[in-house]
Coordinates of C-alpha atoms (C1' of nucleotides) in Angstrom, one line a residue:
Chain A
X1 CA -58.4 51.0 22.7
X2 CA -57.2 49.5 19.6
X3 CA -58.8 47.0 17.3
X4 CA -57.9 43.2 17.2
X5 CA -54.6 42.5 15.3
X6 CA -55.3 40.4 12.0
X7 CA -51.6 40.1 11.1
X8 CA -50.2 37.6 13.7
X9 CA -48.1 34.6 13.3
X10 CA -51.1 32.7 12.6
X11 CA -51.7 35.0 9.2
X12 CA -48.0 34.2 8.4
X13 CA -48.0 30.9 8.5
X14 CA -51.4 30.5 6.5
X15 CA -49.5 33.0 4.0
X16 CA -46.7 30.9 4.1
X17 CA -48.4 27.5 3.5
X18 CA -51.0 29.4 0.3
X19 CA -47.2 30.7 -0.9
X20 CA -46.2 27.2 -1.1
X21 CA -49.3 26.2 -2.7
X22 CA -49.0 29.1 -5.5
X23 CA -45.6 28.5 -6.0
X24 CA -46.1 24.8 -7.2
X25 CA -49.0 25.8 -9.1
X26 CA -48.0 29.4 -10.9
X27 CA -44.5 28.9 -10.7
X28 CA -42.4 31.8 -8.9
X29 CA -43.7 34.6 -11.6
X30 CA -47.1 33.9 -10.4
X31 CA -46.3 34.3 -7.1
X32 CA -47.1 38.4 -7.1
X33 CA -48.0 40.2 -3.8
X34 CA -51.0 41.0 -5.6
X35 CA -52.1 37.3 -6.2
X36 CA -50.5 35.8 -2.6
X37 CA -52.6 38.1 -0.8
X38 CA -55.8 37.8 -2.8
X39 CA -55.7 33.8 -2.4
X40 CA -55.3 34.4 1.3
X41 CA -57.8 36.5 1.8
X42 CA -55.8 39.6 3.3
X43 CA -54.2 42.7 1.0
X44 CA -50.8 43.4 0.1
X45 CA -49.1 45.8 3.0
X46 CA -50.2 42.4 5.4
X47 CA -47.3 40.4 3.6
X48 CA -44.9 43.7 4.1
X49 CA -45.8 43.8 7.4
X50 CA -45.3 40.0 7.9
X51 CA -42.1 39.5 5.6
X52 CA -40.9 43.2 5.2
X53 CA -40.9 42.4 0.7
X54 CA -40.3 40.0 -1.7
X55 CA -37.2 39.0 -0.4
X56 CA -38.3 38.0 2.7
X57 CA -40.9 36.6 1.8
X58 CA -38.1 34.3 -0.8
X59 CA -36.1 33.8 2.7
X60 CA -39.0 32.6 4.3
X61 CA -40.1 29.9 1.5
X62 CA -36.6 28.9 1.5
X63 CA -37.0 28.3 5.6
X64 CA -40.3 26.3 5.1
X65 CA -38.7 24.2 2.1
X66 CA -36.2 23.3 4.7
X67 CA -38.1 22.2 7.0
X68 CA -41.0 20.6 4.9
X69 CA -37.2 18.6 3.3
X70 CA -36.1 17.9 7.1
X71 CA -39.5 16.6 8.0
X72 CA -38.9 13.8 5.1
X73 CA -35.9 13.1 5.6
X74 CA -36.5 12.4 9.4
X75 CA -39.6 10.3 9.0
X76 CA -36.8 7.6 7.4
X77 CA -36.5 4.7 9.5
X78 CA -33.0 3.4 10.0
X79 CA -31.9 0.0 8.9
X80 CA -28.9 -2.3 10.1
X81 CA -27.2 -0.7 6.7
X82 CA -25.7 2.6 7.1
X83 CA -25.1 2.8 3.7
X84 CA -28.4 1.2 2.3
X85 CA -29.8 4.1 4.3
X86 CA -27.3 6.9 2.6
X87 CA -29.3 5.6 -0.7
X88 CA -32.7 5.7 1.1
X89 CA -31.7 9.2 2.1
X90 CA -30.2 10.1 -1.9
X91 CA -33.8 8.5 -3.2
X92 CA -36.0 11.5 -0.6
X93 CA -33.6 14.2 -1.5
X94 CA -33.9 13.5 -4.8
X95 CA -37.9 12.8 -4.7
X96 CA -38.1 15.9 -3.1
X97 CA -36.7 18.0 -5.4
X98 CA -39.0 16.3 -8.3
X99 CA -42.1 16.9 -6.2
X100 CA -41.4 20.7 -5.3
X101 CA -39.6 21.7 -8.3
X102 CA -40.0 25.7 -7.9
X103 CA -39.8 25.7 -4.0
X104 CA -36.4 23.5 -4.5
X105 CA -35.1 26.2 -6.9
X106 CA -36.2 28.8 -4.1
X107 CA -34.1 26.8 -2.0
X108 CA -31.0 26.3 -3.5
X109 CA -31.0 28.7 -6.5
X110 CA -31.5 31.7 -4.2
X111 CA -29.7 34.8 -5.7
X112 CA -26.1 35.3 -4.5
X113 CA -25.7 37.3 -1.1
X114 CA -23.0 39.3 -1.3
X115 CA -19.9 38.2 0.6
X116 CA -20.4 36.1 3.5
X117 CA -24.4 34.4 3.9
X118 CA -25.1 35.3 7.4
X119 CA -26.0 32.8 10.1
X120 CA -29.2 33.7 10.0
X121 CA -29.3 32.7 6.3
X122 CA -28.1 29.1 6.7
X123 CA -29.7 28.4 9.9
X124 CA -33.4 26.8 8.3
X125 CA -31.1 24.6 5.9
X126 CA -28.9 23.5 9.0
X127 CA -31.3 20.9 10.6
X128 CA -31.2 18.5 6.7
X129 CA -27.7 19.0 7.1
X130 CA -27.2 18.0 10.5
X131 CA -29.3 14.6 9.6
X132 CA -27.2 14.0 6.2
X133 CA -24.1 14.0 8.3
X134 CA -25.6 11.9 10.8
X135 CA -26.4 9.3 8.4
X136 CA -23.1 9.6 7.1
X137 CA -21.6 9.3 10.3
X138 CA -23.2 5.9 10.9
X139 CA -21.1 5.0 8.0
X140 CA -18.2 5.7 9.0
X141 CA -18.5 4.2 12.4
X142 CA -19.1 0.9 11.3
X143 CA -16.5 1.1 8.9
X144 CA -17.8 1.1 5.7
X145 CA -16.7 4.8 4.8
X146 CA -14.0 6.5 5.5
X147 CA -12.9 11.0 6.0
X148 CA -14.5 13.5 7.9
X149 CA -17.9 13.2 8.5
X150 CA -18.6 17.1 7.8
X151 CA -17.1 17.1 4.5
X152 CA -18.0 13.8 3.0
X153 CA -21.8 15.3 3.9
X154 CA -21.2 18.2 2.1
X155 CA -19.6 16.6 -0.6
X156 CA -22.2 14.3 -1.2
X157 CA -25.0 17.2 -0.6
X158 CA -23.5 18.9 -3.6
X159 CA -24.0 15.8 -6.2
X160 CA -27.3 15.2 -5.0
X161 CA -28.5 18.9 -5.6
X162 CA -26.2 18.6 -9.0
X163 CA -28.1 15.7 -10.1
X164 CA -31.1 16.6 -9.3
X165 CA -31.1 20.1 -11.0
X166 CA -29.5 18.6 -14.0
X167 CA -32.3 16.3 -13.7
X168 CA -35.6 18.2 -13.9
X169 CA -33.4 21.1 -16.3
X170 CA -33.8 17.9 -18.1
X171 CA -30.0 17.2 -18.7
X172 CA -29.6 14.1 -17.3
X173 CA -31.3 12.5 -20.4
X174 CA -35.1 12.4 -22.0
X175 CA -36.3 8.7 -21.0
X176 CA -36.7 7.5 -17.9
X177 CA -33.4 4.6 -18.1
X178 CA -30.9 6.9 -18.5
X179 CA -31.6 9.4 -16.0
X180 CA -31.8 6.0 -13.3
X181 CA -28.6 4.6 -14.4
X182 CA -26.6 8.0 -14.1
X183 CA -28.3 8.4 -10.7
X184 CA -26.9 5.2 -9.5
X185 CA -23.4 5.7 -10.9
X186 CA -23.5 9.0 -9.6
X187 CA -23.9 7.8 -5.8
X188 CA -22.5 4.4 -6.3
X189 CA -19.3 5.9 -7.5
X190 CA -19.2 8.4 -4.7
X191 CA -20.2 5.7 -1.8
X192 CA -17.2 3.8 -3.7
X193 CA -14.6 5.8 -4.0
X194 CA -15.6 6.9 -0.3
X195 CA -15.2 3.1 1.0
X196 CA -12.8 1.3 2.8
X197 CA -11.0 -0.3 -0.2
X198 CA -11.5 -4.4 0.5
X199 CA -7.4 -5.0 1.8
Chain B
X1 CA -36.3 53.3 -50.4
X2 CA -36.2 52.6 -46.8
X3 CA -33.7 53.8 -44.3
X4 CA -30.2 51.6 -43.2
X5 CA -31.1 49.7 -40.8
X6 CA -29.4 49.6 -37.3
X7 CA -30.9 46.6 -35.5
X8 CA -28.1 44.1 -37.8
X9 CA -26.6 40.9 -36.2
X10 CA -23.3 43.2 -34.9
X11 CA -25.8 45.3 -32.7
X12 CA -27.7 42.2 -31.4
X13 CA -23.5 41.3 -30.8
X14 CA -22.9 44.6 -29.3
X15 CA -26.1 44.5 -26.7
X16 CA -25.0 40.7 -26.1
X17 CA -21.6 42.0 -24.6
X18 CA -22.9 45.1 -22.9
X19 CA -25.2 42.5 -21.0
X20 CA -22.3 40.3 -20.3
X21 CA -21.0 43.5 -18.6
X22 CA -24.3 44.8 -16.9
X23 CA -25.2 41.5 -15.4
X24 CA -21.7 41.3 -14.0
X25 CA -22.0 44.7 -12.9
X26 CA -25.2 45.0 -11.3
X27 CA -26.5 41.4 -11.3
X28 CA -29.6 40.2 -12.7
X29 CA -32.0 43.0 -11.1
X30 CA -30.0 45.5 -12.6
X31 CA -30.4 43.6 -16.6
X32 CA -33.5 45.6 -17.3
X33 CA -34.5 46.4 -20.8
X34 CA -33.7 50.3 -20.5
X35 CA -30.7 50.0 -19.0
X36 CA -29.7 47.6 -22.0
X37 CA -30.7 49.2 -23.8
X38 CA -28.9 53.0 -23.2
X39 CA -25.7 51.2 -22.2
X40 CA -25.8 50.2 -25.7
X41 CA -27.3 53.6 -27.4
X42 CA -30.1 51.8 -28.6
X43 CA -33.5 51.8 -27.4
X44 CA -35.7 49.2 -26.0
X45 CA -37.8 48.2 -29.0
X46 CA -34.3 47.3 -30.7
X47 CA -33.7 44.9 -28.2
X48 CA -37.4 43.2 -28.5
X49 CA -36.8 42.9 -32.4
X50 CA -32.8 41.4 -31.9
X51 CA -34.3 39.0 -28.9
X52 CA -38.0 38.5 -28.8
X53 CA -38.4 39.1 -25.0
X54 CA -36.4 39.6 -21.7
X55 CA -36.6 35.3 -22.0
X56 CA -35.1 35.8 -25.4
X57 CA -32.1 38.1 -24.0
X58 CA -31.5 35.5 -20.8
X59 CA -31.3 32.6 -23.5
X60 CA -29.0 34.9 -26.1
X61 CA -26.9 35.3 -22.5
X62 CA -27.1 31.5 -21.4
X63 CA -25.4 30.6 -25.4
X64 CA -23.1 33.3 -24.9
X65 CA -22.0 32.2 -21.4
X66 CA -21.4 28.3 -22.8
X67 CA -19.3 29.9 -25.5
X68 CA -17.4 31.3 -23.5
X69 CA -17.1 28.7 -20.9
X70 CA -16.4 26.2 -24.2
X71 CA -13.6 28.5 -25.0
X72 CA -11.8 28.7 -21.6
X73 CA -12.1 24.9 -21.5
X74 CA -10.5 24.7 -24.8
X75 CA -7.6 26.3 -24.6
X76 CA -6.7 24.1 -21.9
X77 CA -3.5 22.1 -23.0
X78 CA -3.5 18.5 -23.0
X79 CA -0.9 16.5 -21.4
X80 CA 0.2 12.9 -20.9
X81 CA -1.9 12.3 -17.7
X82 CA -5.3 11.9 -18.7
X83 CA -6.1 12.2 -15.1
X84 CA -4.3 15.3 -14.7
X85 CA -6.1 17.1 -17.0
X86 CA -9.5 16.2 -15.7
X87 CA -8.5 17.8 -12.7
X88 CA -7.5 21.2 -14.8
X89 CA -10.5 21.0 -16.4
X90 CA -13.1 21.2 -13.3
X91 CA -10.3 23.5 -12.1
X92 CA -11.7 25.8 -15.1
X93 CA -15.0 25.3 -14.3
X94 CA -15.3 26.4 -11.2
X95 CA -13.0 29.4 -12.2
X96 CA -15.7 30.4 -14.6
X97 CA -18.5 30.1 -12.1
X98 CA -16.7 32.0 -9.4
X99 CA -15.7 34.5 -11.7
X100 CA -19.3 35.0 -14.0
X101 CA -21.5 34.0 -10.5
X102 CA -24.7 36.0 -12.4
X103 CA -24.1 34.6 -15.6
X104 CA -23.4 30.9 -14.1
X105 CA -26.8 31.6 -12.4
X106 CA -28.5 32.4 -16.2
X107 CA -26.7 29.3 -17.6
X108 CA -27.3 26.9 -15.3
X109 CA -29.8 27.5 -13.2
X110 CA -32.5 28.6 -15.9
X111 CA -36.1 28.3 -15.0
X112 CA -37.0 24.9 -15.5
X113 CA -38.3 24.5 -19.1
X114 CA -42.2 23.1 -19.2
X115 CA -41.1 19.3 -19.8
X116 CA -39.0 18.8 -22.5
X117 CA -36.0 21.4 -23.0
X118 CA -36.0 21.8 -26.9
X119 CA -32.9 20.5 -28.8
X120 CA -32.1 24.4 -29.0
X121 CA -31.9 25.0 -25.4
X122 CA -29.2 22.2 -24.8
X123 CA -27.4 23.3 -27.8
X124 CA -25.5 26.0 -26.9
X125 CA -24.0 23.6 -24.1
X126 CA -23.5 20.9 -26.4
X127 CA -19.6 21.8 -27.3
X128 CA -18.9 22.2 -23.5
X129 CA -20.3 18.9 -22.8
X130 CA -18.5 17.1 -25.7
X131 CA -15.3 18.5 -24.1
X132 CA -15.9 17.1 -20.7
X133 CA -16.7 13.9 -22.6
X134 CA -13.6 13.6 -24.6
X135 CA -11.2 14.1 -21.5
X136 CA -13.3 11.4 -20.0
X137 CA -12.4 9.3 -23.0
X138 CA -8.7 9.7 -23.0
X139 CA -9.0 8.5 -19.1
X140 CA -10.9 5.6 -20.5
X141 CA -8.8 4.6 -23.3
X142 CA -5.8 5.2 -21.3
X143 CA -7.6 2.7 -18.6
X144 CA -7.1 5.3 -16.2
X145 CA -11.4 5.6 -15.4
X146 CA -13.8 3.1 -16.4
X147 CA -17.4 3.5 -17.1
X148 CA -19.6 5.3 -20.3
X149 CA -17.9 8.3 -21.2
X150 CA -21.4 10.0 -21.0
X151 CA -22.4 9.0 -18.0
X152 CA -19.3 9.2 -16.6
X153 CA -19.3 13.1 -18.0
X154 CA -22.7 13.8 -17.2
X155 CA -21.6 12.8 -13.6
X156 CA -18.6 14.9 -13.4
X157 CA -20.5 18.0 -14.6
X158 CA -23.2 17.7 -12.4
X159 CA -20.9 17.2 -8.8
X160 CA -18.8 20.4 -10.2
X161 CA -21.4 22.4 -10.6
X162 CA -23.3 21.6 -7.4
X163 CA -19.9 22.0 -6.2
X164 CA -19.5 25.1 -7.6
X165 CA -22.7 26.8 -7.0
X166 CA -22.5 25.3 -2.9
X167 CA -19.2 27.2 -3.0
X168 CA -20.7 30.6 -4.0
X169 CA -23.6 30.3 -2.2
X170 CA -21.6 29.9 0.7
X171 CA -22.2 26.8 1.4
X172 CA -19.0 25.3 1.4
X173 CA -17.2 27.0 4.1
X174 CA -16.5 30.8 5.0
X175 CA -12.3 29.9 4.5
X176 CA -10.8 29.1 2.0
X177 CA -9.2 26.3 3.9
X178 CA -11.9 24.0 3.9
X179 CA -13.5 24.7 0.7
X180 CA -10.0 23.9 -1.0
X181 CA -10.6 20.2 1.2
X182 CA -13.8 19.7 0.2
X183 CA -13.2 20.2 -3.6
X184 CA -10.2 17.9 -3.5
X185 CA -12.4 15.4 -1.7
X186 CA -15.3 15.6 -4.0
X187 CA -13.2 15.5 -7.4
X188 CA -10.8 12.9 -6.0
X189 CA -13.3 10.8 -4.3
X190 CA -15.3 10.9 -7.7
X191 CA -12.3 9.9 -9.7
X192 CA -11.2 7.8 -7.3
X193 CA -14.5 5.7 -7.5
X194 CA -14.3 5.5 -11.4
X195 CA -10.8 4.3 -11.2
X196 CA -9.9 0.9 -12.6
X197 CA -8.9 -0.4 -8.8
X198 CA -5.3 -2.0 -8.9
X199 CA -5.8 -5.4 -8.9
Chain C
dA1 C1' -38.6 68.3 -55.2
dT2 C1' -42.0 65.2 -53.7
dC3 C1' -43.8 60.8 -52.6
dG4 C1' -43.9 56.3 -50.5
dT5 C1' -42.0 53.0 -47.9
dT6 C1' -39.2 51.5 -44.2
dT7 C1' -37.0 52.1 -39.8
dC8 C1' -36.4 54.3 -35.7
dA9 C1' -37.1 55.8 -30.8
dA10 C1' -40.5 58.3 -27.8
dA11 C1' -44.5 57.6 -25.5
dA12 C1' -48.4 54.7 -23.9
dC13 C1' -50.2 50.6 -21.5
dG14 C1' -50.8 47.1 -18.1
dA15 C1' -48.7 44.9 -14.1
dT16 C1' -45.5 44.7 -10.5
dG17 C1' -43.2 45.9 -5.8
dT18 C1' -43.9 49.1 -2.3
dT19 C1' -45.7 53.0 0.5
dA20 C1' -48.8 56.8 2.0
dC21 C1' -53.3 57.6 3.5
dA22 C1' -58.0 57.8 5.0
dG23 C1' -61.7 55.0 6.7
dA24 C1' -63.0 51.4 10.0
dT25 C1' -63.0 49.5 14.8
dA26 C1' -63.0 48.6 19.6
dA27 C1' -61.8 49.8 24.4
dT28 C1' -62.3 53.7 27.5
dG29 C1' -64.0 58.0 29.9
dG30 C1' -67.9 60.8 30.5
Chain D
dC1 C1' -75.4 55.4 26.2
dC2 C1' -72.3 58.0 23.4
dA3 C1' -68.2 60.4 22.0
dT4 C1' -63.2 60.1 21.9
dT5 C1' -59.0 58.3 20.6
dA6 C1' -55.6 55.3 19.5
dT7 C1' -54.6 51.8 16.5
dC8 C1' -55.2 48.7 12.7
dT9 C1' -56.9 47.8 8.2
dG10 C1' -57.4 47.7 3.1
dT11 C1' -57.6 51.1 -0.9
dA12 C1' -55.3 53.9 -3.7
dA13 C1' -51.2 56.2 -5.2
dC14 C1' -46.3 56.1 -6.9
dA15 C1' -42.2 54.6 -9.4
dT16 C1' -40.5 51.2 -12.4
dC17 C1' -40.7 47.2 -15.1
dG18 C1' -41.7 44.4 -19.6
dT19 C1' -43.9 45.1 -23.8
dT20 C1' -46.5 47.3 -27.7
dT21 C1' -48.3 51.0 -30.2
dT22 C1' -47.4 55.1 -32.9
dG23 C1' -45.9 59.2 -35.1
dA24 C1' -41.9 61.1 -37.0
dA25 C1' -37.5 60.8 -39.4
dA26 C1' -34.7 59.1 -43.3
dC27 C1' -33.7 57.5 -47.8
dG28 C1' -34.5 55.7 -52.7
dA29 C1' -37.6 56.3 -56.7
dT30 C1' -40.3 59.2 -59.7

DNA sequence: ATCGTTTCAAAACGATGTTACAGATAATGG
DNA sequence: CCATTATCTGTAACATCGTTTTGAAACGAT
């Protein structure tokens, strides 16, 4: 008896995909319910029907910047150095950042839950981890770092997404030269300090 | 002829500290202009003459945060071990961004400027930064840390405050056990690295 | 005491997130 | 073939926000 449902997965995900693309564009004020849904071709109560409000719809961005960042980072190709490809790995996350400014801040900015971030909450950012400690893992098994896989991953997470805000708040310095050679001290002195020292 | 005139320097003070308070209160949401506004017993047009715009008010706030942060950091007392006190230092900062999460959030992670932040907009962080830089220096000139005390600074500041904000994001850990690890691992790992290594 | 200038806060305006509502639509039963 | 009805849709309404306009209040000068 009823008419055919317009708002199905497949309207979420085009949503999804035109928030992405309004996002880069109009940064995060021009991403209105208003304008999202006019660009989609749909009205507003669609997106509360699909992502409940704002918030959700924030979550869900957040979800598809973490798996548009896992899809890079998995299409590198490993190399015979473990840590050569830690640096390959630094050089996407840090690309990737650069090329989705206001998504990344989406990502990693996202306001403060209260106490504890529920499972649900860290789940879409648990696949990039997974592969950052897998690359660090290599590492270690071949000897060339040393300490627990999980929280040299973490560690070395957090400087990358430190740089790489500090870099496009444009803190890291105004010319290009700088902003390399802090970048390579950054995760040379981490990968050091994190190496076997040479007996 | 005219009137005395209410909307001086120590009311643009005054609504500076109540937002302190609000934002810690009721986090950024909760910042709006009439709220301000009659926390303060003022009205909102006072507030668009002291600050311009709500932008205005969040960069007023980011200044304020950095001078407080610069005074915390400050008072810290030196000691003979260079080292030591580097470690008391991002012991300081990550007390301040654990205790101001909201206005952390305002300071650091500010919407990213068009290209080029102004020399105003790194101002206000300018004394915090030439802190972290001169405790870098002592470690240098005490050949404790080698390295440009910039970069070297630039580098510190950054892996605290990814640190910091993975911490109350929740990243870190849900215990207090392994965040504690983590943070020794990522401070000591970093200073480790920079170390002069003992011949 | 009145005027003129200046300053203030109340109210107005557009836009936002969000929700209530009335029209539109398609399968079914006559 | 048409009416019914259950459901889905977009329009329009609501409250609130940032921001600006505006009329009234206040004070020195005449």
């Amino acid at each position: 008896m009823p008419r055919a449902k317009l708002r199905t997965p497949a309207l979420r995900q085009h949503l999804l995909s035109q928030a992405v693309d309004l996002l880069a564009e109009e940064g995060w004020a021009g991403l209105t319910a208003r304008a999202l849904a006019g660009r989609a071709g749909t009205s507003p109560p669609a997106l509360y029907e699909l992502f409940g409000d704002m918030a959700g719809l924030a979550r869900a961005l957040s979800a598809e910047g973490f798996a548009r960042l896992g899809a890079e980072l998995a299409a590198l190709r490993e190399t015979a150095d473990p840590v050569a490809d830690v640096w390959t790995l630094v050089a996407a996350y840090r690309r990737f950042v650069r090329g989705n400014r206001a998504l990344a801040e989406v990502m990693f900015s996202r306001p403060f839950p209260a106490f504890s971030p529920g499972p649900d909450e860290l789940a879409p950012a648990a696949p990039v981890r997974s592969l950052v400690t897998q690359r660090v893992r290599r590492c270690i098994e071949a000897g060339r770092l040393r300490g627990d896989e999980s929280d040299v991953a973490q560690v070395l997470v957090a400087l990358v997404e430190g740089m790489a805000f500090a870099e496009v708040a444009g803190r890291l310095g105004a010319s290009t030269e700088p902003v390399e050679r802090r970048w390579r001290l950054a995760v040379g002195t981490l990968l050091n300090g994190l190496a076997v020292p040479p007996l």
